[in-house]
Amino acid sequence: MKQKEKPKTYTPLTEEAYDRYMQAGSVAAQVLEESKELVKVDASLLMVANALEEMIYEAGMKTAFPVNISLNADAAHDTPSPDDIRIFAREDVVKIDIGVHLDGYIADTALTIDLSGEHELLVEAAVAARDAAIAVVKPGIQIGILGEYVAKEIMSRGFKPIHNLTGHGVDRYVLHMPPNVPNIPKKGGIILEEGMVFAIEPFASTGAGNVTDKNRIEIFSEIASRPVRSPSARSILKEINPRRGMPFARRQLQNYSELGLTRLFKDGILHGYPVLSDEPGSFVSQSEHTVIVTEDGCIVTTSPGTARTRLPVSHPPSSDD
Ligand code: CO
């Protein structure tokens, strides 16, 4: 995802940063677990997205991006519109992707819910791919190798990894930065070092393993600072400025106006994230964890196993409160 003043290299990981990554990861893991209870046949997508985001706010944290709910052939970047009437259907393969941050320290985690029960192996493929990649993360390896492990788990189950979606580095207030974490075998890439933070997110598909943009855009981020004259555009800018370039949804805007949003988009102040979809009729699964490279491996910040139960967390007020 595009962002303003995107850094190319990691800032050194302090103890405080580590702690906040872990706290954000713990909340993200708990919210993702809760999605398993909420996503049911006939439940409203809009109500599920709002309920999950409410849990994040109640924990004293913020969304690093709107809760993504992507169905079936859609791999990523869908989220309910303000007046969304969609409900989950019995045949849906549902990807829930959660982004939480505490003072800019991000946790990014996702799972797939198979409402029909007919896509167990597809769901398993993405989870096995993610875990195989996590198992080999340690300082000194080249990141390209992770794609080999991901692809092997997915292809051995008869599916295709989506080649043009990748995991990504994260840094404070930066959701996507180098390195990309490939989902197919890639030669080389950066050499992992202790303290690097990144999200590993394989996608397995019954389709072509290739996503393209749909027309639907519900998620935006601010990518340029420029004065605007339109009052409706101005009030949107004022509202989204504290997000520091992190993505938001149309439905998250209190001062929502289609006119203002279109103005900012056309002026190149906002970047839009179209829904990314594999071929019609296909099914896509996703699984994602955020990890921090340690001395001899990595720690999964978003593991439900290491989730702490103290909610809401207390933290010093951040400058964007
Ligand atoms: Co991610």
Short mmCIF file of C-alpha atoms and ligand atoms in Angstrom, two decimals:
data_model
loop_
_atom_site.label_atom_id
_atom_site.label_comp_id
_atom_site.label_asym_id
_atom_site.label_seq_id
_atom_site.Cartn_x
_atom_site.Cartn_y
_atom_site.Cartn_z
CA MET A 1 0.00 0.00 0.00
CA LYS A 2 1.29 3.45 -0.88
CA GLN A 3 2.09 5.82 1.94
CA LYS A 4 3.53 9.26 2.45
CA GLU A 5 7.30 9.46 3.16
CA LYS A 6 7.69 5.74 2.91
CA PRO A 7 10.93 4.65 4.59
CA LYS A 8 13.14 2.13 2.83
CA THR A 9 14.92 0.71 5.85
CA TYR A 10 13.86 -0.32 9.31
CA THR A 11 14.22 1.92 12.33
CA PRO A 12 16.10 0.07 15.09
CA LEU A 13 13.78 -1.92 17.36
CA THR A 14 13.76 -0.51 20.88
CA GLU A 15 12.43 -2.37 23.90
CA GLU A 16 9.47 0.00 23.99
CA ALA A 17 8.71 -0.67 20.31
CA TYR A 18 8.96 -4.41 20.89
CA ASP A 19 6.53 -4.20 23.77
CA ARG A 20 4.02 -2.24 21.74
CA TYR A 21 4.25 -4.59 18.79
CA MET A 22 3.44 -7.41 21.21
CA GLN A 23 0.52 -5.55 22.77
CA ALA A 24 -0.94 -4.66 19.36
CA GLY A 25 -0.42 -8.27 18.27
CA SER A 26 -2.24 -9.58 21.31
CA VAL A 27 -5.28 -7.42 20.63
CA ALA A 28 -5.26 -8.24 16.91
CA ALA A 29 -5.17 -11.95 17.73
CA GLN A 30 -8.11 -11.65 20.10
CA VAL A 31 -10.17 -9.63 17.63
CA LEU A 32 -9.42 -12.15 14.88
CA GLU A 33 -10.54 -14.99 17.18
CA GLU A 34 -13.77 -13.11 17.83
CA SER A 35 -14.44 -12.94 14.08
CA LYS A 36 -14.96 -16.73 14.13
CA GLU A 37 -17.96 -16.18 16.40
CA LEU A 38 -19.41 -13.30 14.42
CA VAL A 39 -19.09 -14.53 10.84
CA LYS A 40 -22.18 -16.71 10.34
CA VAL A 41 -24.61 -17.36 7.49
CA ASP A 42 -27.06 -14.41 7.27
CA ALA A 43 -24.91 -12.13 9.48
CA SER A 44 -24.35 -8.63 8.12
CA LEU A 45 -20.84 -7.83 6.82
CA LEU A 46 -21.24 -4.24 7.95
CA MET A 47 -22.15 -5.24 11.50
CA VAL A 48 -19.24 -7.67 11.73
CA ALA A 49 -16.73 -5.07 10.51
CA ASN A 50 -18.06 -2.46 12.94
CA ALA A 51 -18.11 -4.88 15.87
CA LEU A 52 -14.51 -5.98 15.29
CA GLU A 53 -13.28 -2.41 14.96
CA GLU A 54 -15.15 -1.48 18.14
CA MET A 55 -13.18 -4.18 19.99
CA ILE A 56 -9.95 -2.57 18.79
CA TYR A 57 -11.01 0.86 20.05
CA GLU A 58 -12.18 -0.58 23.37
CA ALA A 59 -8.72 -2.06 23.85
CA GLY A 60 -7.32 1.49 23.61
CA MET A 61 -5.86 0.92 20.16
CA LYS A 62 -6.54 2.00 16.59
CA THR A 63 -7.10 0.34 13.25
CA ALA A 64 -3.98 0.17 11.08
CA PHE A 65 -6.44 -0.35 8.23
CA PRO A 66 -10.18 -1.03 8.10
CA VAL A 67 -11.26 -4.59 8.83
CA ASN A 68 -11.07 -6.31 5.43
CA ILE A 69 -13.84 -8.79 4.66
CA SER A 70 -13.22 -10.36 1.25
CA LEU A 71 -15.42 -13.10 -0.16
CA ASN A 72 -14.71 -16.08 -2.44
CA ALA A 73 -12.66 -14.99 -5.51
CA ASP A 74 -11.90 -11.67 -3.82
CA ALA A 75 -8.54 -12.02 -2.08
CA ALA A 76 -8.21 -8.71 -0.28
CA HIS A 77 -9.11 -5.04 0.15
CA ASP A 78 -12.87 -5.36 0.39
CA THR A 79 -14.60 -3.76 3.35
CA PRO A 80 -18.28 -2.89 3.80
CA SER A 81 -19.54 0.39 2.37
CA PRO A 82 -21.50 2.75 4.70
CA ASP A 83 -24.85 1.37 3.50
CA ASP A 84 -23.71 -2.20 2.77
CA ILE A 85 -26.63 -4.65 2.75
CA ARG A 86 -24.58 -7.81 2.11
CA ILE A 87 -24.99 -10.82 4.38
CA PHE A 88 -22.84 -13.96 4.51
CA ALA A 89 -24.08 -16.85 2.38
CA ARG A 90 -23.72 -20.58 2.98
CA GLU A 91 -21.20 -20.99 0.16
CA ASP A 92 -18.92 -18.12 1.18
CA VAL A 93 -15.19 -18.42 1.75
CA VAL A 94 -14.55 -15.40 3.99
CA LYS A 95 -11.18 -13.73 4.52
CA ILE A 96 -10.96 -11.52 7.62
CA ASP A 97 -7.86 -9.31 7.76
CA ILE A 98 -7.26 -7.26 10.92
CA GLY A 99 -4.83 -4.36 11.37
CA VAL A 100 -4.23 -2.89 14.81
CA HIS A 101 -1.73 -0.29 15.95
CA LEU A 102 -0.61 1.07 19.28
CA ASP A 103 1.23 4.38 18.85
CA GLY A 104 2.00 3.35 15.29
CA TYR A 105 3.28 -0.15 16.12
CA ILE A 106 1.34 -2.42 13.83
CA ALA A 107 -0.05 -5.93 14.03
CA ASP A 108 -1.48 -7.44 10.85
CA THR A 109 -3.23 -10.82 10.94
CA ALA A 110 -5.77 -12.70 8.88
CA LEU A 111 -7.71 -15.94 8.65
CA THR A 112 -10.22 -17.67 6.41
CA ILE A 113 -13.66 -18.87 7.46
CA ASP A 114 -15.20 -21.52 5.23
CA LEU A 115 -18.96 -21.29 5.78
CA SER A 116 -19.82 -24.21 3.44
CA GLY A 117 -17.35 -26.61 5.01
CA GLU A 118 -16.34 -27.67 1.50
CA HIS A 119 -13.02 -25.87 1.35
CA GLU A 120 -11.19 -27.34 4.32
CA LEU A 121 -8.08 -28.19 2.30
CA LEU A 122 -7.96 -24.72 0.72
CA VAL A 123 -8.09 -23.11 4.18
CA GLU A 124 -5.46 -25.53 5.47
CA ALA A 125 -3.16 -24.73 2.53
CA ALA A 126 -2.81 -21.06 3.48
CA VAL A 127 -2.29 -21.87 7.17
CA ALA A 128 0.31 -24.56 6.44
CA ALA A 129 2.10 -22.21 4.03
CA ARG A 130 2.24 -19.44 6.60
CA ASP A 131 3.51 -21.75 9.33
CA ALA A 132 6.12 -23.34 7.07
CA ALA A 133 7.48 -19.89 6.26
CA ILE A 134 7.44 -18.80 9.91
CA ALA A 135 9.39 -21.95 10.86
CA VAL A 136 12.38 -20.99 8.70
CA VAL A 137 12.59 -17.29 9.62
CA LYS A 138 15.89 -16.44 11.34
CA PRO A 139 18.72 -13.96 10.91
CA GLY A 140 20.97 -14.64 7.94
CA ILE A 141 18.49 -16.25 5.55
CA GLN A 142 17.41 -14.53 2.34
CA ILE A 143 13.76 -13.58 2.30
CA GLY A 144 13.21 -15.07 -1.15
CA ILE A 145 13.47 -18.57 0.31
CA LEU A 146 10.20 -18.07 2.21
CA GLY A 147 8.31 -18.13 -1.08
CA GLU A 148 9.57 -21.65 -1.71
CA TYR A 149 8.09 -22.94 1.53
CA VAL A 150 4.82 -21.09 0.94
CA ALA A 151 4.38 -22.35 -2.62
CA LYS A 152 5.29 -25.94 -1.72
CA GLU A 153 2.55 -26.23 0.93
CA ILE A 154 -0.08 -24.69 -1.34
CA MET A 155 0.80 -26.58 -4.53
CA SER A 156 1.14 -29.94 -2.77
CA ARG A 157 -2.55 -29.56 -1.85
CA GLY A 158 -3.51 -28.88 -5.45
CA PHE A 159 -3.90 -25.09 -5.32
CA LYS A 160 -2.04 -22.07 -6.67
CA PRO A 161 -0.31 -19.45 -4.54
CA ILE A 162 -1.31 -15.96 -5.62
CA HIS A 163 1.93 -14.79 -7.16
CA ASN A 164 1.16 -11.07 -7.23
CA LEU A 165 0.25 -10.67 -3.56
CA THR A 166 3.01 -10.63 -0.96
CA GLY A 167 3.68 -10.22 2.72
CA HIS A 168 5.42 -7.00 3.67
CA GLY A 169 7.70 -5.27 6.12
CA VAL A 170 6.09 -3.02 8.72
CA ASP A 171 7.53 -0.13 10.68
CA ARG A 172 6.11 2.54 12.96
CA TYR A 173 3.07 4.04 11.17
CA VAL A 174 4.15 2.23 8.00
CA LEU A 175 1.94 -0.64 6.95
CA HIS A 176 3.80 -1.73 3.84
CA MET A 177 7.52 -1.32 3.28
CA PRO A 178 10.33 -3.42 1.89
CA PRO A 179 10.92 -6.28 2.02
CA ASN A 180 8.13 -7.99 0.13
CA VAL A 181 7.63 -11.52 1.40
CA PRO A 182 7.00 -13.61 -1.74
CA ASN A 183 4.39 -16.34 -2.00
CA ILE A 184 6.27 -18.04 -4.83
CA PRO A 185 9.93 -19.09 -5.03
CA LYS A 186 12.18 -16.05 -5.54
CA LYS A 187 15.94 -15.89 -5.75
CA GLY A 188 17.69 -13.81 -3.15
CA GLY A 189 16.11 -10.75 -1.62
CA ILE A 190 17.26 -9.04 1.56
CA ILE A 191 19.02 -10.97 4.28
CA LEU A 192 16.98 -11.11 7.49
CA GLU A 193 18.35 -9.42 10.58
CA GLU A 194 17.31 -9.47 14.19
CA GLY A 195 14.65 -6.82 14.92
CA MET A 196 13.02 -6.79 11.49
CA VAL A 197 9.22 -6.87 11.61
CA PHE A 198 7.11 -8.23 8.79
CA ALA A 199 3.82 -9.86 7.89
CA ILE A 200 3.74 -13.26 6.21
CA GLU A 201 0.48 -13.68 4.29
CA PRO A 202 0.06 -16.51 1.82
CA PHE A 203 -3.02 -16.74 -0.40
CA ALA A 204 -4.09 -20.08 -1.89
CA SER A 205 -6.45 -20.15 -4.86
CA THR A 206 -8.54 -22.62 -6.86
CA GLY A 207 -8.20 -20.13 -9.73
CA ALA A 208 -5.28 -18.72 -11.71
CA GLY A 209 -3.23 -17.55 -8.73
CA ASN A 210 -3.32 -14.05 -10.13
CA VAL A 211 -5.32 -11.08 -8.86
CA THR A 212 -6.56 -8.07 -10.78
CA ASP A 213 -8.26 -4.85 -9.66
CA LYS A 214 -12.03 -4.70 -9.48
CA ASN A 215 -13.91 -1.43 -9.90
CA ARG A 216 -14.98 -1.41 -6.27
CA ILE A 217 -12.90 0.89 -4.01
CA GLU A 218 -13.83 1.32 -0.35
CA ILE A 219 -10.38 1.80 1.17
CA PHE A 220 -8.23 4.91 0.78
CA SER A 221 -5.12 6.49 2.26
CA GLU A 222 -3.67 9.98 2.22
CA ILE A 223 -0.53 10.02 0.06
CA ALA A 224 0.10 13.73 -0.49
CA SER A 225 -0.29 16.93 1.51
CA ARG A 226 -1.71 19.75 -0.55
CA PRO A 227 -4.13 22.55 0.28
CA VAL A 228 -7.67 22.03 -0.99
CA ARG A 229 -10.43 24.58 -1.47
CA SER A 230 -13.55 22.43 -1.36
CA PRO A 231 -15.03 22.59 2.16
CA SER A 232 -16.22 18.97 2.05
CA ALA A 233 -12.77 17.78 0.92
CA ARG A 234 -11.18 19.91 3.62
CA SER A 235 -13.27 18.44 6.39
CA ILE A 236 -12.37 14.90 5.25
CA LEU A 237 -8.68 15.83 5.21
CA LYS A 238 -8.92 17.28 8.70
CA GLU A 239 -10.47 14.07 9.89
CA ILE A 240 -7.98 11.67 8.28
CA ASN A 241 -4.79 13.65 8.96
CA PRO A 242 -4.19 12.01 12.37
CA ARG A 243 -4.09 8.62 10.63
CA ARG A 244 -0.65 9.59 9.25
CA GLY A 245 -1.26 7.97 5.90
CA MET A 246 -2.70 4.73 7.26
CA PRO A 247 -5.66 3.40 5.27
CA PHE A 248 -9.28 4.14 6.15
CA ALA A 249 -12.68 3.15 4.78
CA ARG A 250 -15.45 5.30 3.40
CA ARG A 251 -17.68 4.03 6.23
CA GLN A 252 -15.17 5.14 8.90
CA LEU A 253 -15.53 8.81 7.94
CA GLN A 254 -17.71 10.92 10.22
CA ASN A 255 -17.59 13.78 7.71
CA TYR A 256 -18.29 11.52 4.77
CA SER A 257 -19.21 13.22 1.52
CA GLU A 258 -18.88 11.53 -1.84
CA LEU A 259 -18.11 14.89 -3.43
CA GLY A 260 -15.23 15.59 -1.06
CA LEU A 261 -13.84 12.09 -1.34
CA THR A 262 -13.95 12.16 -5.16
CA ARG A 263 -12.23 15.55 -5.17
CA LEU A 264 -9.34 14.28 -3.02
CA PHE A 265 -9.04 11.12 -5.09
CA LYS A 266 -8.95 13.01 -8.41
CA ASP A 267 -6.43 15.51 -7.00
CA GLY A 268 -4.08 12.64 -6.15
CA ILE A 269 -4.25 13.37 -2.43
CA LEU A 270 -5.92 10.06 -1.74
CA HIS A 271 -4.82 6.69 -3.05
CA GLY A 272 -7.55 4.09 -3.52
CA TYR A 273 -7.18 0.35 -2.97
CA PRO A 274 -9.39 -1.57 -5.40
CA VAL A 275 -10.72 -4.97 -4.36
CA LEU A 276 -8.21 -7.58 -5.59
CA SER A 277 -9.79 -10.62 -7.16
CA ASP A 278 -8.78 -13.89 -8.82
CA GLU A 279 -10.84 -15.20 -11.74
CA PRO A 280 -14.66 -15.31 -11.31
CA GLY A 281 -15.91 -18.53 -9.75
CA SER A 282 -12.63 -19.29 -7.97
CA PHE A 283 -12.10 -19.46 -4.22
CA VAL A 284 -9.20 -17.88 -2.36
CA SER A 285 -7.97 -18.53 1.19
CA GLN A 286 -5.58 -16.37 3.23
CA SER A 287 -3.65 -16.71 6.45
CA GLU A 288 -1.42 -14.09 8.04
CA HIS A 289 0.79 -13.43 11.05
CA THR A 290 3.15 -10.60 11.94
CA VAL A 291 6.60 -11.68 13.15
CA ILE A 292 9.66 -10.07 14.69
CA VAL A 293 13.02 -11.64 13.81
CA THR A 294 14.85 -12.69 16.98
CA GLU A 295 18.41 -13.90 17.63
CA ASP A 296 17.64 -17.48 16.62
CA GLY A 297 14.24 -17.41 14.91
CA CYS A 298 11.22 -15.19 15.22
CA ILE A 299 8.38 -14.38 17.56
CA VAL A 300 4.83 -14.26 16.24
CA THR A 301 3.25 -11.09 17.64
CA THR A 302 -0.26 -12.08 16.51
CA SER A 303 -0.32 -15.62 17.87
CA PRO A 304 -3.48 -16.36 19.87
CA GLY A 305 -1.29 -18.61 22.03
CA THR A 306 0.76 -15.72 23.36
CA ALA A 307 -2.24 -13.37 23.63
CA ARG A 308 -2.43 -11.59 26.96
CA THR A 309 -5.79 -11.19 28.57
CA ARG A 310 -5.37 -7.77 30.11
CA LEU A 311 -7.83 -5.65 28.21
CA PRO A 312 -8.09 -2.75 27.82
CA VAL A 313 -4.36 -1.99 27.79
CA SER A 314 -3.08 1.19 29.30
CA HIS A 315 -0.63 3.31 27.39
CA PRO A 316 0.56 6.91 27.39
CA PRO A 317 -1.52 9.19 25.17
CA SER A 318 -0.15 9.29 21.66
CA SER A 319 0.19 12.49 19.69
CA ASP A 320 -2.66 11.60 17.38
CA ASP A 321 -5.31 11.02 20.04
CO CO B 1 -0.74 -7.63 5.61
#
